[in-house]
Coordinates of C-alpha atoms and ligand atoms in Angstrom, one line a residue:
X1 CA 127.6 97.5 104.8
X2 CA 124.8 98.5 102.8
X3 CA 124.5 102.6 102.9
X4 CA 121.0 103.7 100.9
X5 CA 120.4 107.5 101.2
X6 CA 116.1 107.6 102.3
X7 CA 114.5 110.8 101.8
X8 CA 110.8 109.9 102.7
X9 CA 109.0 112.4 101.4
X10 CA 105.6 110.9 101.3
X11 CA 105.7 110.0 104.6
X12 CA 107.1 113.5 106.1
X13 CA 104.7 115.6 103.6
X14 CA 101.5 113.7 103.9
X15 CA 99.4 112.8 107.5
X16 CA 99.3 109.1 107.8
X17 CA 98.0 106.7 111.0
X18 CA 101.0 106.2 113.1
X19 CA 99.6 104.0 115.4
X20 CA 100.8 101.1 114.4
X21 CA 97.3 99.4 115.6
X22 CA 97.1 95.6 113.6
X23 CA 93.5 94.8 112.4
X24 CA 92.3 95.9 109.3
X25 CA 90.1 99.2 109.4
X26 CA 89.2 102.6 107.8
X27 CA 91.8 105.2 107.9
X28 CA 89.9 108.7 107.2
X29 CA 92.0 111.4 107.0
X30 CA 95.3 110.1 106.2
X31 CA 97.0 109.1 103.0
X32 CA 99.3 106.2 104.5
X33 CA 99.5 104.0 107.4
X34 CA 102.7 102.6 109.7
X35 CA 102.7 99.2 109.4
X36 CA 106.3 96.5 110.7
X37 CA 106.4 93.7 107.6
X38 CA 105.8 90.1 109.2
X39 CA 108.9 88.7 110.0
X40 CA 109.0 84.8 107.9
X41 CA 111.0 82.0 108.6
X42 CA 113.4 80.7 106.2
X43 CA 114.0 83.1 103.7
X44 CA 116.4 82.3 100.3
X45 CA 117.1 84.5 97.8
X46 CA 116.0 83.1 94.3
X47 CA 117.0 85.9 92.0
X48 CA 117.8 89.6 91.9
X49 CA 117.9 92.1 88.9
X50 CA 121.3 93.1 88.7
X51 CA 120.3 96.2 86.6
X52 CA 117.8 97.5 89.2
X53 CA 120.5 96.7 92.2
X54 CA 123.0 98.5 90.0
X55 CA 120.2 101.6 89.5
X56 CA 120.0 101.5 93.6
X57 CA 123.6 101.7 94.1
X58 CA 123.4 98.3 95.4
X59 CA 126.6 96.3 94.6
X60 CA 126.8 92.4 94.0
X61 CA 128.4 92.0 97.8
X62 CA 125.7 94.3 98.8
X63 CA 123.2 91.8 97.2
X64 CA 125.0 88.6 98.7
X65 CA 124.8 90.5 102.5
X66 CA 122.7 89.1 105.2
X67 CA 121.1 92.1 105.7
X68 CA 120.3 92.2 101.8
X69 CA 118.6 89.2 102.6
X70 CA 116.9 90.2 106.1
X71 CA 115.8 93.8 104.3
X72 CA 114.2 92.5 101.6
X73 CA 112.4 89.4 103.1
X74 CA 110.9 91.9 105.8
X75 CA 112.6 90.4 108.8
X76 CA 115.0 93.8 109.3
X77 CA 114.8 97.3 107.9
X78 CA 117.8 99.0 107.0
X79 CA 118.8 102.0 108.3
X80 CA 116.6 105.0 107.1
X81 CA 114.0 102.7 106.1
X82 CA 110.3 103.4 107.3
X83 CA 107.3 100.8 106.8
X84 CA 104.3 101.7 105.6
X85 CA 101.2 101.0 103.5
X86 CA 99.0 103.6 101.5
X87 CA 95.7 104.2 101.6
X88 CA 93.9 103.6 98.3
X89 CA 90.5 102.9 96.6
X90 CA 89.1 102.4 93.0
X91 CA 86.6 101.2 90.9
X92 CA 86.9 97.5 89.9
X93 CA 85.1 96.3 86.9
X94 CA 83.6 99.7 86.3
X95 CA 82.2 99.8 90.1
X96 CA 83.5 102.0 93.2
X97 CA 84.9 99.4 95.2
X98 CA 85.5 102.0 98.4
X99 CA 88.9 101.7 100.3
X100 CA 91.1 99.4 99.0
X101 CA 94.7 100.1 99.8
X102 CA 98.3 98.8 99.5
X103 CA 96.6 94.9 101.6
X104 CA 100.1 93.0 101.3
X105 CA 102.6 95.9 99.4
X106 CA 104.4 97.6 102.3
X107 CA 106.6 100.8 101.5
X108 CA 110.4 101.0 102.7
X109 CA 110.5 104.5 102.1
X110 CA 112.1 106.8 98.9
X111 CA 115.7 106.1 98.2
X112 CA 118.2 108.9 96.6
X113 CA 120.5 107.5 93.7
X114 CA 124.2 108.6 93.1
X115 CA 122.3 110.5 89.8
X116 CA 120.0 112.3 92.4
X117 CA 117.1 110.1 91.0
X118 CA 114.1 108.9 93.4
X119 CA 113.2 105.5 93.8
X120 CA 110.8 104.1 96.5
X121 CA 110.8 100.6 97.3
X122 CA 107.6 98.2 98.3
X123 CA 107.6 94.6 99.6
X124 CA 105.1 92.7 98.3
X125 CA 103.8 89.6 100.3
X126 CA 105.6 91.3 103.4
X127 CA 102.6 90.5 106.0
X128 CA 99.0 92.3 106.4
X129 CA 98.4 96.0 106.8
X130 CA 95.5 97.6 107.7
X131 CA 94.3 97.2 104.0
X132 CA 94.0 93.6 104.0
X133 CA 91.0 93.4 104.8
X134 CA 90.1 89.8 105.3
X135 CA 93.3 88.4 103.4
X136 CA 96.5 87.6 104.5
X137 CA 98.9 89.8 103.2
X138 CA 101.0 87.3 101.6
X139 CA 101.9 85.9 98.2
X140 CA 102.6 82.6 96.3
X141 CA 105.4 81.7 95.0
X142 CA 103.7 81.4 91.2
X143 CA 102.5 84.9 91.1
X144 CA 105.9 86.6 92.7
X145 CA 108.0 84.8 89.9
X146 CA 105.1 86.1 87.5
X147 CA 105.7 90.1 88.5
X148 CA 109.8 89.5 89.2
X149 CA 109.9 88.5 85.7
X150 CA 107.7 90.5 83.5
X151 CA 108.3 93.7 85.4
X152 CA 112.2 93.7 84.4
X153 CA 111.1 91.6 80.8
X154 CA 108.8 94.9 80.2
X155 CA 111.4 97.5 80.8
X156 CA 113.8 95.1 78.5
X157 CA 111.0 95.7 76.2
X158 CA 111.3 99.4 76.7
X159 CA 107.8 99.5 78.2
X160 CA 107.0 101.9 81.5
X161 CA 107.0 99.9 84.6
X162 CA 107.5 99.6 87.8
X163 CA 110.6 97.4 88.6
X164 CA 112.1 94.4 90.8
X165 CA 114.6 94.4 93.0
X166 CA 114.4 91.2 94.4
X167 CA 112.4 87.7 94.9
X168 CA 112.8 86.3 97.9
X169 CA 111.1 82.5 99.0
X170 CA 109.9 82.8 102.8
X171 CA 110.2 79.2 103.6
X172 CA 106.1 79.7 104.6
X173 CA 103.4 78.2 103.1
X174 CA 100.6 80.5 102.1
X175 CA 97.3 78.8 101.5
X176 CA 95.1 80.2 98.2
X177 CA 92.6 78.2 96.3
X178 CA 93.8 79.0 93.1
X179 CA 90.9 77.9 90.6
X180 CA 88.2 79.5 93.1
X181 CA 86.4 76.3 93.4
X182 CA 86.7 75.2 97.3
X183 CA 90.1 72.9 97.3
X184 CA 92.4 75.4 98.9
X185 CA 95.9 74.0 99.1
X186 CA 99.5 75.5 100.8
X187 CA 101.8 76.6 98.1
X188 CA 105.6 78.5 98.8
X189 CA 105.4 82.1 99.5
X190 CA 107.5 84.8 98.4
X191 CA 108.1 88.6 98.5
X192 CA 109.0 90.4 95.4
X193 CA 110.8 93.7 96.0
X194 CA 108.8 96.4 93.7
X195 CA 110.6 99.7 93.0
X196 CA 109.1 102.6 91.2
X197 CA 109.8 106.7 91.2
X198 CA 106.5 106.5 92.5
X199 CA 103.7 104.1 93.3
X200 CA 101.0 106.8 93.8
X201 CA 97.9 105.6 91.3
X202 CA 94.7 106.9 90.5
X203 CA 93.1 104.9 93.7
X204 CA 95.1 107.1 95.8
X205 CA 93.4 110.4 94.4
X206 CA 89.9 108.9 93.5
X207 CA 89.4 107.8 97.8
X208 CA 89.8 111.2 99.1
X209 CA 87.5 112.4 96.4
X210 CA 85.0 110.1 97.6
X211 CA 85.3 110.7 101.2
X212 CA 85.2 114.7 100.5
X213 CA 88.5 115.2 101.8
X214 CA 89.2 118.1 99.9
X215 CA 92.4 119.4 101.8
X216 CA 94.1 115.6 101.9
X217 CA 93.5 115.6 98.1
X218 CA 95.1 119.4 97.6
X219 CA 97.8 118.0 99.2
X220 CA 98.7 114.6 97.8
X221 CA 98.3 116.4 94.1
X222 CA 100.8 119.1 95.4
X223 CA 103.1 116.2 96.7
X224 CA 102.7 114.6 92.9
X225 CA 102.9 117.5 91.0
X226 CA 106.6 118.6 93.3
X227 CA 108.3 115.1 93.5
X228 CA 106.9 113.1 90.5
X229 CA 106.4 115.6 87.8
X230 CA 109.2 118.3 89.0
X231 CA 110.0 119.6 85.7
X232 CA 106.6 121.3 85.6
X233 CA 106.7 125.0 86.4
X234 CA 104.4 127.6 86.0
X235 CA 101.4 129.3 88.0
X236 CA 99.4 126.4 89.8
X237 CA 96.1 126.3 87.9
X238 CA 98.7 126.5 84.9
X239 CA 100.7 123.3 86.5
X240 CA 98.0 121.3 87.3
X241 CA 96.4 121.9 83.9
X242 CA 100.1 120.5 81.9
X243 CA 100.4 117.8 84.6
X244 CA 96.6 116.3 84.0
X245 CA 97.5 116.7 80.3
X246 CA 100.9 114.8 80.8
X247 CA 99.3 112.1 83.1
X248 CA 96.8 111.6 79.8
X249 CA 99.4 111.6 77.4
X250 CA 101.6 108.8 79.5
X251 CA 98.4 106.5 79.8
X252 CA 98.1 106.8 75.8
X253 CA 101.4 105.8 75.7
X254 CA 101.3 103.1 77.9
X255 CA 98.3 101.4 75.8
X256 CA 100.0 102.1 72.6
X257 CA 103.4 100.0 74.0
X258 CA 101.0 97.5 75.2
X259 CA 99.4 96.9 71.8
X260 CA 102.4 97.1 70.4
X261 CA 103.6 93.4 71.8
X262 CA 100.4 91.9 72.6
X263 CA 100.6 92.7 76.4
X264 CA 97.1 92.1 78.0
X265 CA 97.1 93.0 81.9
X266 CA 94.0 91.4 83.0
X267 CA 93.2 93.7 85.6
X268 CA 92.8 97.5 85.0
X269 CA 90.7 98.6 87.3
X270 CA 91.7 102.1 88.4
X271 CA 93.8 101.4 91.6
X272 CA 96.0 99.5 89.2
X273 CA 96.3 102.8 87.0
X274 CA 99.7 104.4 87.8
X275 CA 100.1 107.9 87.7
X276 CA 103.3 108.1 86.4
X277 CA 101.5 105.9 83.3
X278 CA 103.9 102.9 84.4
X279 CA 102.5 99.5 84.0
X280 CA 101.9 98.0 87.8
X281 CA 100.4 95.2 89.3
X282 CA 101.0 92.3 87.8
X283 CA 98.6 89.6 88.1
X284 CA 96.2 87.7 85.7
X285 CA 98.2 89.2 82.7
X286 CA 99.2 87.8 79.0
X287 CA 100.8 87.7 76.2
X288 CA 98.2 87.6 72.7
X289 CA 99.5 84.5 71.1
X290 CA 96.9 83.7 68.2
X291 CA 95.3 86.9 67.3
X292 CA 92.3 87.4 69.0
X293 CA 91.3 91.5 70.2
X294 CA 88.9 89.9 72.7
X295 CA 91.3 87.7 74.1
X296 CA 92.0 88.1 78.2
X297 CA 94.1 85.9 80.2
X298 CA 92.0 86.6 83.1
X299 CA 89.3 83.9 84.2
X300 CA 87.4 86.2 86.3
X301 CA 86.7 88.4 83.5
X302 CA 86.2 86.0 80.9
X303 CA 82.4 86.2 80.5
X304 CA 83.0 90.1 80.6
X305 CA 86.0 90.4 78.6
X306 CA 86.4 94.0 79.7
X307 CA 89.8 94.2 79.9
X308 CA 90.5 92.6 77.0
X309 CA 93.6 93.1 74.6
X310 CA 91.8 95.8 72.3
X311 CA 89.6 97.2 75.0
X312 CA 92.5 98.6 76.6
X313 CA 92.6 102.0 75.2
X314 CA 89.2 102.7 76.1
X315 CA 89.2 101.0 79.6
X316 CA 92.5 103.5 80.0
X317 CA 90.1 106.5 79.2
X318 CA 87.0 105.8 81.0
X319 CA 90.0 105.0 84.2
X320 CA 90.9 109.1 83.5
X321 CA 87.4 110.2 83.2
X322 CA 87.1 108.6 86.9
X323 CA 90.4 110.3 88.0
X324 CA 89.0 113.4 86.1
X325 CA 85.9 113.4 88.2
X326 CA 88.0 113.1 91.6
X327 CA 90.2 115.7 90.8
X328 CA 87.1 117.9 90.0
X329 CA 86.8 118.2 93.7
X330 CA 89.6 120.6 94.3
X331 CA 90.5 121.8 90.7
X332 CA 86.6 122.9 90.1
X333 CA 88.1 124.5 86.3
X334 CA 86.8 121.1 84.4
X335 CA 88.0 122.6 81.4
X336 CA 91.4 121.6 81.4
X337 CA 90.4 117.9 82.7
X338 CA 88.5 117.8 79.1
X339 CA 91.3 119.0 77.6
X340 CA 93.5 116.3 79.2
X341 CA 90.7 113.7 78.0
X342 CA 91.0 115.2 74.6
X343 CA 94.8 115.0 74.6
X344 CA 94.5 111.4 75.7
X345 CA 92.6 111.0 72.2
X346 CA 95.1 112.3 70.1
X347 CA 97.6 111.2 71.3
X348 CA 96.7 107.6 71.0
X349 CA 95.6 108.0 67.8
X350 CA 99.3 109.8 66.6
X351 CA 100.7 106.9 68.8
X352 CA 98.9 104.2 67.3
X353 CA 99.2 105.3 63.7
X354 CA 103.2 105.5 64.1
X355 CA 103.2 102.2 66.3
X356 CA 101.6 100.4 63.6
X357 CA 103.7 101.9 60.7
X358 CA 106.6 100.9 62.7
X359 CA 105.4 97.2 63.1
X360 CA 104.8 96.6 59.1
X361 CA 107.8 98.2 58.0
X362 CA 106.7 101.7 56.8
X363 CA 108.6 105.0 57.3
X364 CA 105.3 106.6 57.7
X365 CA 101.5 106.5 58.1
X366 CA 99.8 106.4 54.7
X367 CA 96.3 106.6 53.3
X368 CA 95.3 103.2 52.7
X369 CA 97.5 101.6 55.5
X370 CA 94.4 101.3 57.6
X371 CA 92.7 99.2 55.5
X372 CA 95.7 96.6 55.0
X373 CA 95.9 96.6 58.5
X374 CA 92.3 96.1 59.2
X375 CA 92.4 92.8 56.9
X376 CA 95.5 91.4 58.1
X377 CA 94.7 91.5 61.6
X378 CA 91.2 90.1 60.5
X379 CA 93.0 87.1 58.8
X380 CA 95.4 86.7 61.5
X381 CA 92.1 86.0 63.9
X382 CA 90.5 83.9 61.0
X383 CA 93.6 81.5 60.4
X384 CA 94.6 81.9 65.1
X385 CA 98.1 83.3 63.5
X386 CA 100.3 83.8 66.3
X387 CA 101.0 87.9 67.0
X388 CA 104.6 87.7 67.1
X389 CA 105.8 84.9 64.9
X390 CA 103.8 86.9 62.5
X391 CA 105.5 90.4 62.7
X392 CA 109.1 88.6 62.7
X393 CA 108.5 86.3 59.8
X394 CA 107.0 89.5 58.1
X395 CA 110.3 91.3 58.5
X396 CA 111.7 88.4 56.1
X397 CA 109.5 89.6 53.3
X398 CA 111.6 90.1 50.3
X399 CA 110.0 92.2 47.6
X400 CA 111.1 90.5 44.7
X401 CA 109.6 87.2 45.8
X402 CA 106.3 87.4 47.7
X403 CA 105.3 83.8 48.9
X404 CA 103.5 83.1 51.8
X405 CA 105.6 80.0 53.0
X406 CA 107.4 82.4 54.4
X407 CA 104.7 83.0 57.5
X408 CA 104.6 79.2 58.2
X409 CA 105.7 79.6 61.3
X410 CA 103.2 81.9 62.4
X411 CA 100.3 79.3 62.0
X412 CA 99.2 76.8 64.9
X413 CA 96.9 75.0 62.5
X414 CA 98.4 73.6 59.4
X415 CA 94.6 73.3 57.6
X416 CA 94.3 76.8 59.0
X417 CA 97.3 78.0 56.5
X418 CA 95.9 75.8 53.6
X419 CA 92.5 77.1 53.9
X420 CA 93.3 81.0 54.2
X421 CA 96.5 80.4 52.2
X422 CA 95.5 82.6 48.8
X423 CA 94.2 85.3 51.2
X424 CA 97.5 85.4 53.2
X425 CA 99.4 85.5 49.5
X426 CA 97.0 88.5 48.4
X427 CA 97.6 90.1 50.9
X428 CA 101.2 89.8 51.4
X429 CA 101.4 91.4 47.5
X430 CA 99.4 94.5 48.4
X431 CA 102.0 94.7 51.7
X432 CA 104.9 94.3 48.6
X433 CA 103.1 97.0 46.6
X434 CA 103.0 99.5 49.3
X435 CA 106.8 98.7 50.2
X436 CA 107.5 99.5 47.1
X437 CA 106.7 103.0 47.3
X438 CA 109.5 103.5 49.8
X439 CA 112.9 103.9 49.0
X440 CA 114.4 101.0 51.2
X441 CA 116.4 98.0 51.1
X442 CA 114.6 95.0 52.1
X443 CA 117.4 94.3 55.0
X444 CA 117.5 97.9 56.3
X445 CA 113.4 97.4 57.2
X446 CA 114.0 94.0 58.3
X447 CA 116.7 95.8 61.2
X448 CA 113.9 98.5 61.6
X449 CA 111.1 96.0 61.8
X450 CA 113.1 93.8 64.1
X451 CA 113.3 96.4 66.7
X452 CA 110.1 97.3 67.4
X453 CA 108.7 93.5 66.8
X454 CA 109.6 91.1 69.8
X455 CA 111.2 87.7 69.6
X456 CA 111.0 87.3 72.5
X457 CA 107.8 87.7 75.1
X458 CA 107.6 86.1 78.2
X459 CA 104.7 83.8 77.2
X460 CA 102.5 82.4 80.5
X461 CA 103.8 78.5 79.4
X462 CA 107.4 80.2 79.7
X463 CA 106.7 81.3 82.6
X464 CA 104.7 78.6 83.3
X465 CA 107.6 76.4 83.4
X466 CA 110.1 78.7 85.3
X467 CA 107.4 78.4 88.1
X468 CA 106.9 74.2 88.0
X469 CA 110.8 74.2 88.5
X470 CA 111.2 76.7 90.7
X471 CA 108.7 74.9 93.2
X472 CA 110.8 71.6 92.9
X473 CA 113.9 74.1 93.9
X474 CA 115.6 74.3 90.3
X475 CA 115.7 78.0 89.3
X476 CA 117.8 77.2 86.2
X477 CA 114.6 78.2 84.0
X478 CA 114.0 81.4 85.7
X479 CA 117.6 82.2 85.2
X480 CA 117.2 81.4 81.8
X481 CA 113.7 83.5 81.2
X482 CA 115.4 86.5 83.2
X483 CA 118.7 86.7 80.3
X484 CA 116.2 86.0 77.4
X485 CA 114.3 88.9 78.7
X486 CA 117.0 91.1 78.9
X487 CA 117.5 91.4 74.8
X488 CA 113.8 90.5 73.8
X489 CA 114.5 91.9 69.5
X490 CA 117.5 89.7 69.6
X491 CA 117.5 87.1 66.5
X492 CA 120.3 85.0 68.4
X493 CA 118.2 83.5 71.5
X494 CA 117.4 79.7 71.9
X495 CA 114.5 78.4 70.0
X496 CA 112.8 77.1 72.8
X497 CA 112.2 80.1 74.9
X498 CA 111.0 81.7 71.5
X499 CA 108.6 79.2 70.5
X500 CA 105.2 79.6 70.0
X501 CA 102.9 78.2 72.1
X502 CA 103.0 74.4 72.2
X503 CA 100.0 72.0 71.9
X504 CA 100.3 70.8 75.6
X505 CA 100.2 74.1 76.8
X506 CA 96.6 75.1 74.9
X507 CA 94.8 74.2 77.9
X508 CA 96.9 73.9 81.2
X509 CA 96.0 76.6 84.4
X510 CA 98.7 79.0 84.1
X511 CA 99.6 78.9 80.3
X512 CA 96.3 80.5 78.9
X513 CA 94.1 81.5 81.7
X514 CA 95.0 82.2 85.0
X515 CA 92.9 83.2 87.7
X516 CA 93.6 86.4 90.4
X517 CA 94.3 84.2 93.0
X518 CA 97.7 84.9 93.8
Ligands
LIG1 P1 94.6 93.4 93.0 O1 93.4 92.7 92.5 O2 95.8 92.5 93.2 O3 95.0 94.6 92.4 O4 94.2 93.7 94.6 C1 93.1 94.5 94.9 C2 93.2 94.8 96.4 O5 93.2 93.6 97.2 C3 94.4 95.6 96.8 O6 94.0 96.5 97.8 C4 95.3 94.6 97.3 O7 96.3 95.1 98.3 C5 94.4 93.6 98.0 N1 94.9 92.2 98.1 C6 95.1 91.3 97.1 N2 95.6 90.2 97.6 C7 95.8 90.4 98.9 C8 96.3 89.5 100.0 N3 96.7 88.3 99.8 N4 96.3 90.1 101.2 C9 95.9 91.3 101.5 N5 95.4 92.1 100.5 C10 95.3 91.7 99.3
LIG2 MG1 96.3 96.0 92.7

């Protein structure tokens, strides 16, 4: 029997549209809608994340249960579960889209841990909701594998996140044309079960603002600031005033993690923003393989490039400054929003500085480091050096012998290394020189270095490949992907889920590009 303690707060503490009417609409004046998943065929589980079950108090019978199966699929709802979709809008490549909401993410409702600690649940794929608009409130097969595994490979990471429960195949077909170009074709669906303290994001707040309902907005930032952010007391203006700082300061953080292993989302408009500063929404995302700050996995965007990997930072700002301005409406003191813009600053700057000291090696921040980061990163884009090979060969570095053989295996291009070889050897002496200054062993930096530098990353031709077997019914790659992922600094894991990108992978759909459809 599978016994989950719900406490559904959002749904008891904010007005949503009980109705249960189908059709896609408008829903003024509520924050939420009730809305029964779509019951599918043939459902299989194809993978869990034991960790996340284990966080639920889910055990591994639990998992193997029927009603595991039927819960998480959509077909039955367990006992204190309640179905539901929020009501959401944002601005999409810098323009107010209007209402957006949760189209194909249904809610279960907030569960209570043994440890007292909240987690709500969301289906994703689970049928249409009154947010769908004209889609169909379902998802492939591809793009579920995509979020199962780099949700639970980011939190390996030790990135924010939401998480994922489950990944569940329907046994439906779900038809998408995925390169946009009119050849539609059926591909396997799948639901993915999301969990998350909280999936309230900056959508939520910004749609209220926009439709001047001032009250609904009081209430879902009193809702926030009480179950989200409880360990913030005070006098309300005085709450409100640490919480926007906090939600600032979580967002810097967030970019900084992001930088730090060549994450590239694809996607941030502001109804993918979290509020709790957790990456969400995985679709079009990346991994930077040969260094490129204007590099985005994301098709759509490609001619834009405004989400791309070094844009990130300042997309994240100008996503607050929108929040900012909704907030406005009800908290009319604008002074403390500035000062929450100005703490986003800072702290990405202090972040950064530390993030990138921790990357080369360096027990702090120095004058001067700017610079030899600044011409590294400009020869790693010169000579396509792959990001992550190149931060774990670096570790290698010993001080008494500086040759740059040892970043071989960084490099893509062989006349690549040979033509920016002397660079790479300059600057790999300067790097020496500065090492020098610290009092370290070369293996104690090397430990240091190896912890905050990935081996592994959950490239898109890794993933990739997990997907092509996973559609012929082998999930052995998957499985595979989903261990690798769950010690990513590791030096002991198999060379080929480690290797860089290979040559036939430079330009196949899904291993450097990928488009939203999903
Ligand atoms: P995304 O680009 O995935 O962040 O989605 C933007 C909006 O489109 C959100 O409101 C989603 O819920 C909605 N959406 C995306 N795909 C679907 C789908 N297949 N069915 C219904 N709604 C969708
Ligand atoms: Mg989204």
């Amino acid at each position: 029997m599978i016994r989950l303690q719900f406490d559904n707060r959002l749904l008891r503490e904010l007005p949503g549209d009980t109705s249960g009417a189908p059709g896609s609409r408008q829903t003024p004046g509520v924050c939420w809608a009730a809305v029964q998943p779509t019951p599918v065929a043939q459902p299989v589980l194809l993978a869990h994340s034991s960790e996340v079950a284990a966080t639920l108090g889910l055990s591994a019978a639990n998992v193997r249960a029927p009603e595991f199966l039927a819960a998480f699929c959509g077909n039955q709802l367990l006992p204190g579960m309640s179905a539901y979709a929020t009501r959401y809008g944002g601005h999409q490549f810098g323009n107010w889209a209007g209402q957006l909401g949760d189209g194909r993410a249904i809610g279960l409702g907030e569960i209570l841990n043994q440890a007292g600690q909240r987690w709500e649940l969301q289906l994703k794929g689970a049928g249409p909701t009154p947010y769908s608009r004209r889609a169909d409130g379902r998802a492939v097969l591809r793009s579920s594998i995509r979020e199962f595994l780099c949700s639970e490979a980011m939190h390996h990471l030790g990135i924010p996140t939401t998480r994922a429960l489950s990944l569940i195949a329907t046994g439906e077909q779900v038809v998408r044309d995925m390169f946009y170009d009119g050849h539609p074709r059926a591909e396997p669906g799948a639901v993915v079960c999301r969990v998350a303290p909280s999936f309230i994001r900056f959508g939520n707040f910004e749609i209220l603002a926009a439709h001047g309902e001032q009250a609904l907005l009081q209430r879902l930032l009193d809702l926030t600031l009480d179950r989200d952010f409880p360990q913030i007391v005070g006098a309300p203006a005085e709450r409100y005033a640490i919480w926007f700082r906090q939600v600032c300061e979580r967002t810097a953080h967030l970019m900084v993690e992001w930088l730090r292993v060549g994450f590239v989302h694809g996607v941030m408009n502001t109804d993918n923003m979290s509020i709790l500063g957790l990456t969400i929404d995985y679709g079009p995302y990346g991994w930077v393989e040969d260094f490129d700050p204007g590099w985005t996995p994301n098709t759509t965007d490609a001619g834009m490039k405004r989400y791309c990997f070094a844009q990130q930072p300042a997309v994240a700002r100008w996503n607050l400054e929108r929040l900012a301005e909704a907030l406005q409406r009800v908290l009319p003191a604008r002074n403390w929003l500035d000062d929450g813009l100005a703490q986003f600053d800072t702290s990405l700057q202090t972040g950064l500085s530390a993030m990138l000291a921790a990357k080369f090696g360096w027990l702090d921040w120095q004058e001067g480091d700017a610079a030899l980061v600044e011409d590294i990163f400009d020869l790693m884009q010169r000579a396509e050096v792959d990001m992550s090979e190149f931060f774990r060969a670096l570790a290698e570095l010993k001080q008494g012998s500086v040759d740059v053989e040892l970043l071989r295996p960084a490099f893509y291009q062989e006349h690549l290394m040979q033509n920016h070889r002397a660079l790479f050897q300059q600057w790999l002496e300067r790097y020496a020189a500065r090492l020098g200054r610290q009092q370290e062993s070369d293996a104690e930096r090397r430990t240091r270095m190896n912890r905050v530098n990935p081996r592994f990353i959950l490239r898109n031709y890794l993933a990739q490949q997990a997907i092509e077997a996973a559609e012929q019914g082998d999930l052995s790659m998957l499985d595979r992907l989903m261990q690798a992922a769950r010690q990513p600094y590791s030096a002991d894991l198999p060379p080929e889920l480690t290797a860089k990108r290979p040559a036939w992978a430079v330009n196949k759909p899904g291993c450097s590009t990928l488009s939203c459809s999903s």
